[in-house]
mmCIF file with all atom_site columns, C-alpha atoms in Angstrom:
data_model
loop_
_atom_site.group_PDB
_atom_site.id
_atom_site.type_symbol
_atom_site.label_atom_id
_atom_site.label_alt_id
_atom_site.label_comp_id
_atom_site.label_asym_id
_atom_site.label_entity_id
_atom_site.label_seq_id
_atom_site.pdbx_PDB_ins_code
_atom_site.Cartn_x
_atom_site.Cartn_y
_atom_site.Cartn_z
_atom_site.occupancy
_atom_site.B_iso_or_equiv
_atom_site.pdbx_formal_charge
_atom_site.auth_seq_id
_atom_site.auth_comp_id
_atom_site.auth_asym_id
_atom_site.auth_atom_id
_atom_site.pdbx_PDB_model_num
ATOM 1   C CA . MET F 1 1   ? -7.161 1.597  -29.437 1.00 73.00 ? 1029 MET F CA 1
ATOM 2   C CA . VAL F 1 2   ? -4.306 4.237  -29.186 1.00 84.00 ? 1030 VAL F CA 1
ATOM 3   C CA . ARG F 1 3   ? -4.071 7.438  -27.606 1.00 94.00 ? 1031 ARG F CA 1
ATOM 4   C CA . LEU F 1 4   ? -1.085 9.908  -28.381 1.00 96.00 ? 1032 LEU F CA 1
ATOM 5   C CA . GLU F 1 5   ? -0.210 12.690 -25.719 1.00 97.00 ? 1033 GLU F CA 1
ATOM 6   C CA . ARG F 1 6   ? 2.422  15.645 -26.828 1.00 98.00 ? 1034 ARG F CA 1
ATOM 7   C CA . LEU F 1 7   ? 4.939  14.586 -24.610 1.00 98.00 ? 1035 LEU F CA 1
ATOM 8   C CA . ARG F 1 8   ? 4.903  17.064 -21.259 1.00 97.00 ? 1036 ARG F CA 1
ATOM 9   C CA . PRO F 1 9   ? 6.660  17.180 -17.409 1.00 96.00 ? 1037 PRO F CA 1
ATOM 10  C CA . ASP F 1 10  ? 3.746  15.239 -15.970 1.00 96.00 ? 1038 ASP F CA 1
ATOM 11  C CA . HIS F 1 11  ? 4.471  12.239 -18.095 1.00 96.00 ? 1039 HIS F CA 1
ATOM 12  C CA . ALA F 1 12  ? 8.009  11.970 -16.029 1.00 93.00 ? 1040 ALA F CA 1
ATOM 13  C CA . ASP F 1 13  ? 7.043  9.399  -13.986 1.00 93.00 ? 1041 ASP F CA 1
ATOM 14  C CA . ALA F 1 14  ? 4.867  7.153  -16.363 1.00 95.00 ? 1042 ALA F CA 1
ATOM 15  C CA . LEU F 1 15  ? 7.606  7.429  -18.864 1.00 95.00 ? 1043 LEU F CA 1
ATOM 16  C CA . LEU F 1 16  ? 10.823 6.288  -16.494 1.00 93.00 ? 1044 LEU F CA 1
ATOM 17  C CA . ALA F 1 17  ? 8.691  3.182  -15.596 1.00 94.00 ? 1045 ALA F CA 1
ATOM 18  C CA . PHE F 1 18  ? 8.577  2.767  -18.973 1.00 95.00 ? 1046 PHE F CA 1
ATOM 19  C CA . GLU F 1 19  ? 12.008 3.040  -20.213 1.00 92.00 ? 1047 GLU F CA 1
ATOM 20  C CA . ARG F 1 20  ? 13.247 0.815  -17.647 1.00 92.00 ? 1048 ARG F CA 1
ATOM 21  C CA . GLU F 1 21  ? 10.231 -2.076 -17.826 1.00 94.00 ? 1049 GLU F CA 1
ATOM 22  C CA . ASN F 1 22  ? 11.203 -2.225 -21.314 1.00 92.00 ? 1050 ASN F CA 1
ATOM 23  C CA . ARG F 1 23  ? 14.930 -1.575 -21.193 1.00 90.00 ? 1051 ARG F CA 1
ATOM 24  C CA . ALA F 1 24  ? 16.263 -5.429 -21.947 1.00 90.00 ? 1052 ALA F CA 1
ATOM 25  C CA . TYR F 1 25  ? 13.611 -5.821 -24.728 1.00 90.00 ? 1053 TYR F CA 1
ATOM 26  C CA . PHE F 1 26  ? 14.544 -2.467 -26.549 1.00 87.00 ? 1054 PHE F CA 1
ATOM 27  C CA . ALA F 1 27  ? 18.443 -3.459 -26.272 1.00 84.00 ? 1055 ALA F CA 1
ATOM 28  C CA . ARG F 1 28  ? 17.748 -6.541 -28.395 1.00 83.00 ? 1056 ARG F CA 1
ATOM 29  C CA . THR F 1 29  ? 17.288 -3.927 -31.739 1.00 78.00 ? 1057 THR F CA 1
ATOM 30  C CA . VAL F 1 30  ? 18.312 -0.539 -30.931 1.00 77.00 ? 1058 VAL F CA 1
ATOM 31  C CA . PRO F 1 31  ? 21.535 0.492  -28.876 1.00 72.00 ? 1059 PRO F CA 1
ATOM 32  C CA . ASP F 1 32  ? 21.022 0.821  -24.984 1.00 68.00 ? 1060 ASP F CA 1
ATOM 33  C CA . ARG F 1 33  ? 20.732 4.176  -23.761 1.00 86.00 ? 1061 ARG F CA 1
ATOM 34  C CA . GLY F 1 34  ? 23.040 3.747  -20.811 1.00 75.00 ? 1062 GLY F CA 1
ATOM 35  C CA . ASP F 1 35  ? 22.963 3.415  -16.785 1.00 77.00 ? 1063 ASP F CA 1
ATOM 36  C CA . THR F 1 36  ? 22.906 7.435  -16.694 1.00 83.00 ? 1064 THR F CA 1
ATOM 37  C CA . PHE F 1 37  ? 19.450 7.569  -18.578 1.00 83.00 ? 1065 PHE F CA 1
ATOM 38  C CA . PHE F 1 38  ? 17.686 5.322  -16.655 1.00 83.00 ? 1066 PHE F CA 1
ATOM 39  C CA . THR F 1 39  ? 18.634 7.306  -13.340 1.00 88.00 ? 1067 THR F CA 1
ATOM 40  C CA . PRO F 1 40  ? 16.110 9.937  -11.721 1.00 89.00 ? 1068 PRO F CA 1
ATOM 41  C CA . ALA F 1 41  ? 18.570 12.693 -12.353 1.00 88.00 ? 1069 ALA F CA 1
ATOM 42  C CA . GLY F 1 42  ? 19.895 11.238 -15.709 1.00 93.00 ? 1070 GLY F CA 1
ATOM 43  C CA . PHE F 1 43  ? 15.990 10.556 -17.000 1.00 92.00 ? 1071 PHE F CA 1
ATOM 44  C CA . ALA F 1 44  ? 15.228 14.539 -15.555 1.00 91.00 ? 1072 ALA F CA 1
ATOM 45  C CA . ALA F 1 45  ? 18.033 16.139 -17.373 1.00 92.00 ? 1073 ALA F CA 1
ATOM 46  C CA . ARG F 1 46  ? 17.078 14.203 -20.991 1.00 92.00 ? 1074 ARG F CA 1
ATOM 47  C CA . LEU F 1 47  ? 13.450 14.890 -20.439 1.00 94.00 ? 1075 LEU F CA 1
ATOM 48  C CA . ARG F 1 48  ? 14.381 18.672 -20.012 1.00 95.00 ? 1076 ARG F CA 1
ATOM 49  C CA . SER F 1 49  ? 16.672 18.701 -23.057 1.00 95.00 ? 1077 SER F CA 1
ATOM 50  C CA . LEU F 1 50  ? 13.525 17.160 -25.162 1.00 95.00 ? 1078 LEU F CA 1
ATOM 51  C CA . LEU F 1 51  ? 11.191 19.500 -23.864 1.00 97.00 ? 1079 LEU F CA 1
ATOM 52  C CA . THR F 1 52  ? 13.586 22.251 -24.606 1.00 96.00 ? 1080 THR F CA 1
ATOM 53  C CA . GLU F 1 53  ? 13.864 21.013 -28.766 1.00 96.00 ? 1081 GLU F CA 1
ATOM 54  C CA . GLN F 1 54  ? 10.113 20.466 -28.665 1.00 97.00 ? 1082 GLN F CA 1
ATOM 55  C CA . GLY F 1 55  ? 9.446  23.921 -27.282 1.00 96.00 ? 1083 GLY F CA 1
ATOM 56  C CA . LEU F 1 56  ? 11.618 25.257 -30.232 1.00 96.00 ? 1084 LEU F CA 1
ATOM 57  C CA . GLY F 1 57  ? 10.002 22.867 -33.012 1.00 95.00 ? 1085 GLY F CA 1
ATOM 58  C CA . VAL F 1 58  ? 13.023 20.922 -33.664 1.00 95.00 ? 1086 VAL F CA 1
ATOM 59  C CA . CYS F 1 59  ? 10.911 17.894 -32.429 1.00 97.00 ? 1087 CYS F CA 1
ATOM 60  C CA . HIS F 1 60  ? 7.787  16.865 -31.511 1.00 98.00 ? 1088 HIS F CA 1
ATOM 61  C CA . PHE F 1 61  ? 7.801  13.945 -29.175 1.00 98.00 ? 1089 PHE F CA 1
ATOM 62  C CA . HIS F 1 62  ? 4.551  12.235 -28.000 1.00 98.00 ? 1090 HIS F CA 1
ATOM 63  C CA . VAL F 1 63  ? 3.893  9.129  -25.503 1.00 98.00 ? 1091 VAL F CA 1
ATOM 64  C CA . LEU F 1 64  ? 1.100  6.889  -26.447 1.00 97.00 ? 1092 LEU F CA 1
ATOM 65  C CA . PHE F 1 65  ? -1.737 5.028  -24.112 1.00 96.00 ? 1093 PHE F CA 1
ATOM 66  C CA . ASP F 1 66  ? -3.307 2.099  -24.533 1.00 92.00 ? 1094 ASP F CA 1
ATOM 67  C CA . ASP F 1 67  ? -7.515 1.865  -23.744 1.00 89.00 ? 1095 ASP F CA 1
ATOM 68  C CA . GLU F 1 68  ? -6.442 1.125  -20.413 1.00 92.00 ? 1096 GLU F CA 1
ATOM 69  C CA . ASP F 1 69  ? -4.611 4.503  -19.770 1.00 93.00 ? 1097 ASP F CA 1
ATOM 70  C CA . ARG F 1 70  ? -1.717 2.368  -19.546 1.00 94.00 ? 1098 ARG F CA 1
ATOM 71  C CA . LEU F 1 71  ? 1.812  3.976  -21.506 1.00 97.00 ? 1099 LEU F CA 1
ATOM 72  C CA . VAL F 1 72  ? 3.026  1.197  -23.911 1.00 97.00 ? 1100 VAL F CA 1
ATOM 73  C CA . GLY F 1 73  ? 5.299  3.153  -26.381 1.00 96.00 ? 1101 GLY F CA 1
ATOM 74  C CA . ARG F 1 74  ? 6.511  6.250  -27.690 1.00 96.00 ? 1102 ARG F CA 1
ATOM 75  C CA . VAL F 1 75  ? 6.200  7.828  -30.941 1.00 97.00 ? 1103 VAL F CA 1
ATOM 76  C CA . ASN F 1 76  ? 8.226  10.717 -32.237 1.00 97.00 ? 1104 ASN F CA 1
ATOM 77  C CA . LEU F 1 77  ? 8.815  13.134 -35.047 1.00 98.00 ? 1105 LEU F CA 1
ATOM 78  C CA . MET F 1 78  ? 12.873 14.515 -34.843 1.00 97.00 ? 1106 MET F CA 1
ATOM 79  C CA . ASP F 1 79  ? 14.932 16.630 -36.992 1.00 97.00 ? 1107 ASP F CA 1
ATOM 80  C CA . VAL F 1 80  ? 11.602 18.622 -38.197 1.00 97.00 ? 1108 VAL F CA 1
ATOM 81  C CA . GLU F 1 81  ? 12.895 20.968 -41.327 1.00 96.00 ? 1109 GLU F CA 1
ATOM 82  C CA . ASP F 1 82  ? 11.464 21.870 -44.742 1.00 96.00 ? 1110 ASP F CA 1
ATOM 83  C CA . GLY F 1 83  ? 7.770  20.494 -44.094 1.00 97.00 ? 1111 GLY F CA 1
ATOM 84  C CA . SER F 1 84  ? 9.286  16.542 -43.296 1.00 98.00 ? 1112 SER F CA 1
ATOM 85  C CA . ALA F 1 85  ? 10.345 15.228 -40.477 1.00 98.00 ? 1113 ALA F CA 1
ATOM 86  C CA . GLU F 1 86  ? 12.345 11.282 -39.206 1.00 98.00 ? 1114 GLU F CA 1
ATOM 87  C CA . LEU F 1 87  ? 9.236  9.198  -37.461 1.00 98.00 ? 1115 LEU F CA 1
ATOM 88  C CA . GLY F 1 88  ? 10.627 7.168  -34.781 1.00 96.00 ? 1116 GLY F CA 1
ATOM 89  C CA . TYR F 1 89  ? 9.276  5.047  -32.569 1.00 95.00 ? 1117 TYR F CA 1
ATOM 90  C CA . ARG F 1 90  ? 9.320  2.519  -29.672 1.00 93.00 ? 1118 ARG F CA 1
ATOM 91  C CA . ILE F 1 91  ? 6.305  0.068  -28.428 1.00 95.00 ? 1119 ILE F CA 1
ATOM 92  C CA . GLY F 1 92  ? 6.945  -1.522 -25.283 1.00 95.00 ? 1120 GLY F CA 1
ATOM 93  C CA . GLU F 1 93  ? 6.972  -5.688 -24.817 1.00 94.00 ? 1121 GLU F CA 1
ATOM 94  C CA . SER F 1 94  ? 3.511  -5.968 -23.426 1.00 93.00 ? 1122 SER F CA 1
ATOM 95  C CA . ALA F 1 95  ? 1.880  -4.121 -26.219 1.00 93.00 ? 1123 ALA F CA 1
ATOM 96  C CA . ALA F 1 96  ? 4.242  -5.679 -28.878 1.00 92.00 ? 1124 ALA F CA 1
ATOM 97  C CA . GLY F 1 97  ? 2.542  -8.077 -31.962 1.00 90.00 ? 1125 GLY F CA 1
ATOM 98  C CA . GLN F 1 98  ? -1.167 -6.463 -31.456 1.00 91.00 ? 1126 GLN F CA 1
ATOM 99  C CA . GLY F 1 99  ? -1.210 -3.539 -33.912 1.00 93.00 ? 1127 GLY F CA 1
ATOM 100 C CA . VAL F 1 100 ? -0.525 -0.865 -31.483 1.00 95.00 ? 1128 VAL F CA 1
ATOM 101 C CA . ALA F 1 101 ? 2.415  0.167  -33.640 1.00 95.00 ? 1129 ALA F CA 1
ATOM 102 C CA . THR F 1 102 ? 0.808  -0.101 -36.997 1.00 96.00 ? 1130 THR F CA 1
ATOM 103 C CA . ALA F 1 103 ? -1.995 1.930  -35.523 1.00 96.00 ? 1131 ALA F CA 1
ATOM 104 C CA . ALA F 1 104 ? 0.260  4.569  -33.528 1.00 96.00 ? 1132 ALA F CA 1
ATOM 105 C CA . VAL F 1 105 ? 2.406  5.220  -36.823 1.00 97.00 ? 1133 VAL F CA 1
ATOM 106 C CA . GLY F 1 106 ? -1.363 5.737  -38.876 1.00 97.00 ? 1134 GLY F CA 1
ATOM 107 C CA . ALA F 1 107 ? -2.540 8.065  -35.898 1.00 96.00 ? 1135 ALA F CA 1
ATOM 108 C CA . MET F 1 108 ? 1.175  10.039 -36.023 1.00 97.00 ? 1136 MET F CA 1
ATOM 109 C CA . CYS F 1 109 ? 0.908  10.482 -39.640 1.00 98.00 ? 1137 CYS F CA 1
ATOM 110 C CA . GLY F 1 110 ? -2.451 12.424 -39.292 1.00 96.00 ? 1138 GLY F CA 1
ATOM 111 C CA . LEU F 1 111 ? -1.105 14.611 -36.621 1.00 96.00 ? 1139 LEU F CA 1
ATOM 112 C CA . ALA F 1 112 ? 1.858  15.101 -38.387 1.00 98.00 ? 1140 ALA F CA 1
ATOM 113 C CA . ALA F 1 113 ? 0.318  16.774 -41.338 1.00 97.00 ? 1141 ALA F CA 1
ATOM 114 C CA . ARG F 1 114 ? -2.729 18.228 -39.507 1.00 96.00 ? 1142 ARG F CA 1
ATOM 115 C CA . ALA F 1 115 ? -1.067 19.374 -35.987 1.00 96.00 ? 1143 ALA F CA 1
ATOM 116 C CA . TYR F 1 116 ? 2.639  20.098 -37.474 1.00 97.00 ? 1144 TYR F CA 1
ATOM 117 C CA . GLY F 1 117 ? 2.001  21.134 -40.957 1.00 97.00 ? 1145 GLY F CA 1
ATOM 118 C CA . LEU F 1 118 ? 4.278  18.683 -42.331 1.00 98.00 ? 1146 LEU F CA 1
ATOM 119 C CA . SER F 1 119 ? 4.251  16.984 -46.071 1.00 98.00 ? 1147 SER F CA 1
ATOM 120 C CA . ALA F 1 120 ? 6.483  14.321 -45.735 1.00 98.00 ? 1148 ALA F CA 1
ATOM 121 C CA . LEU F 1 121 ? 7.970  11.647 -43.214 1.00 98.00 ? 1149 LEU F CA 1
ATOM 122 C CA . THR F 1 122 ? 10.980 9.651  -43.422 1.00 98.00 ? 1150 THR F CA 1
ATOM 123 C CA . ALA F 1 123 ? 11.876 6.439  -41.078 1.00 98.00 ? 1151 ALA F CA 1
ATOM 124 C CA . ILE F 1 124 ? 14.762 4.278  -41.202 1.00 96.00 ? 1152 ILE F CA 1
ATOM 125 C CA . THR F 1 125 ? 14.995 0.390  -39.252 1.00 94.00 ? 1153 THR F CA 1
ATOM 126 C CA . THR F 1 126 ? 17.572 -2.414 -39.940 1.00 91.00 ? 1154 THR F CA 1
ATOM 127 C CA . LEU F 1 127 ? 17.079 -4.931 -42.619 1.00 93.00 ? 1155 LEU F CA 1
ATOM 128 C CA . ASP F 1 128 ? 16.968 -7.647 -40.314 1.00 90.00 ? 1156 ASP F CA 1
ATOM 129 C CA . ASN F 1 129 ? 13.810 -5.824 -38.383 1.00 90.00 ? 1157 ASN F CA 1
ATOM 130 C CA . LEU F 1 130 ? 10.867 -7.362 -39.721 1.00 92.00 ? 1158 LEU F CA 1
ATOM 131 C CA . ALA F 1 131 ? 8.386  -5.832 -37.492 1.00 91.00 ? 1159 ALA F CA 1
ATOM 132 C CA . SER F 1 132 ? 9.040  -2.391 -38.044 1.00 93.00 ? 1160 SER F CA 1
ATOM 133 C CA . ARG F 1 133 ? 9.735  -2.904 -41.564 1.00 96.00 ? 1161 ARG F CA 1
ATOM 134 C CA . THR F 1 134 ? 5.791  -3.902 -41.801 1.00 96.00 ? 1162 THR F CA 1
ATOM 135 C CA . VAL F 1 135 ? 4.395  -1.108 -39.711 1.00 97.00 ? 1163 VAL F CA 1
ATOM 136 C CA . LEU F 1 136 ? 6.187  1.433  -42.161 1.00 98.00 ? 1164 LEU F CA 1
ATOM 137 C CA . GLU F 1 137 ? 4.885  -0.584 -44.912 1.00 98.00 ? 1165 GLU F CA 1
ATOM 138 C CA . ARG F 1 138 ? 1.244  -1.105 -43.571 1.00 97.00 ? 1166 ARG F CA 1
ATOM 139 C CA . ASN F 1 139 ? 1.213  2.717  -43.356 1.00 98.00 ? 1167 ASN F CA 1
ATOM 140 C CA . ALA F 1 140 ? 2.195  3.567  -46.917 1.00 98.00 ? 1168 ALA F CA 1
ATOM 141 C CA . PHE F 1 141 ? 5.690  4.180  -46.518 1.00 98.00 ? 1169 PHE F CA 1
ATOM 142 C CA . THR F 1 142 ? 7.888  3.277  -49.400 1.00 98.00 ? 1170 THR F CA 1
ATOM 143 C CA . PRO F 1 143 ? 11.744 2.400  -49.202 1.00 97.00 ? 1171 PRO F CA 1
ATOM 144 C CA . ALA F 1 144 ? 13.674 5.272  -50.133 1.00 97.00 ? 1172 ALA F CA 1
ATOM 145 C CA . GLY F 1 145 ? 17.491 3.625  -49.935 1.00 95.00 ? 1173 GLY F CA 1
ATOM 146 C CA . GLU F 1 146 ? 19.880 1.538  -48.039 1.00 95.00 ? 1174 GLU F CA 1
ATOM 147 C CA . LEU F 1 147 ? 21.892 2.471  -45.568 1.00 94.00 ? 1175 LEU F CA 1
ATOM 148 C CA . THR F 1 148 ? 23.856 1.409  -42.467 1.00 93.00 ? 1176 THR F CA 1
ATOM 149 C CA . VAL F 1 149 ? 22.145 1.638  -38.937 1.00 88.00 ? 1177 VAL F CA 1
ATOM 150 C CA . ASP F 1 150 ? 24.653 1.297  -35.904 1.00 84.00 ? 1178 ASP F CA 1
ATOM 151 C CA . GLY F 1 151 ? 27.402 -0.628 -38.002 1.00 88.00 ? 1179 GLY F CA 1
ATOM 152 C CA . ARG F 1 152 ? 24.069 -3.014 -39.149 1.00 88.00 ? 1180 ARG F CA 1
ATOM 153 C CA . PRO F 1 153 ? 22.572 -3.252 -43.074 1.00 95.00 ? 1181 PRO F CA 1
ATOM 154 C CA . GLY F 1 154 ? 19.568 -0.607 -42.909 1.00 94.00 ? 1182 GLY F CA 1
ATOM 155 C CA . ILE F 1 155 ? 16.726 0.343  -45.121 1.00 97.00 ? 1183 ILE F CA 1
ATOM 156 C CA . ALA F 1 156 ? 14.979 4.243  -45.228 1.00 97.00 ? 1184 ALA F CA 1
ATOM 157 C CA . TYR F 1 157 ? 11.548 4.682  -46.035 1.00 98.00 ? 1185 TYR F CA 1
ATOM 158 C CA . ARG F 1 158 ? 9.689  7.958  -47.268 1.00 98.00 ? 1186 ARG F CA 1
ATOM 159 C CA . ARG F 1 159 ? 5.498  9.188  -46.773 1.00 98.00 ? 1187 ARG F CA 1
ATOM 160 C CA . ALA F 1 160 ? 4.169  11.850 -48.128 1.00 98.00 ? 1188 ALA F CA 1
ATOM 161 C CA . LEU F 1 161 ? 1.668  13.224 -46.264 1.00 97.00 ? 1189 LEU F CA 1
#
């Protein structure tokens, strides 16, 4: 159903198209990335930065493809330290509500343990993002405390791998 690929330079065109196509959709629930991000030069600079972080082992970035080979999302592990990382993901509007996020998070949990040797993941979302909370809970993440996310009430989750 879904295939995760570690972010590479040759993903650039498809990833920029995905981000542009879903900009308004994502902005409904998370802060917009700003106009510069969506320009070819701005996106190229950001991609270089992400690949540098990935090369240092600080983060592990992935793109998500469906069975028709369309890029439909991103799933990332950030701030890798002491066997743990923060999970982040965004699924495009065309794939929303089809179980893609649940499958992608499940696949990333397996990859995090197997390929990156992680023993735990954390994730945060806003309290009112029921879809994201459901995805995390279906993947055995448990609530770990409340916090503020971009000025909104949020919740932290944790999962042992």
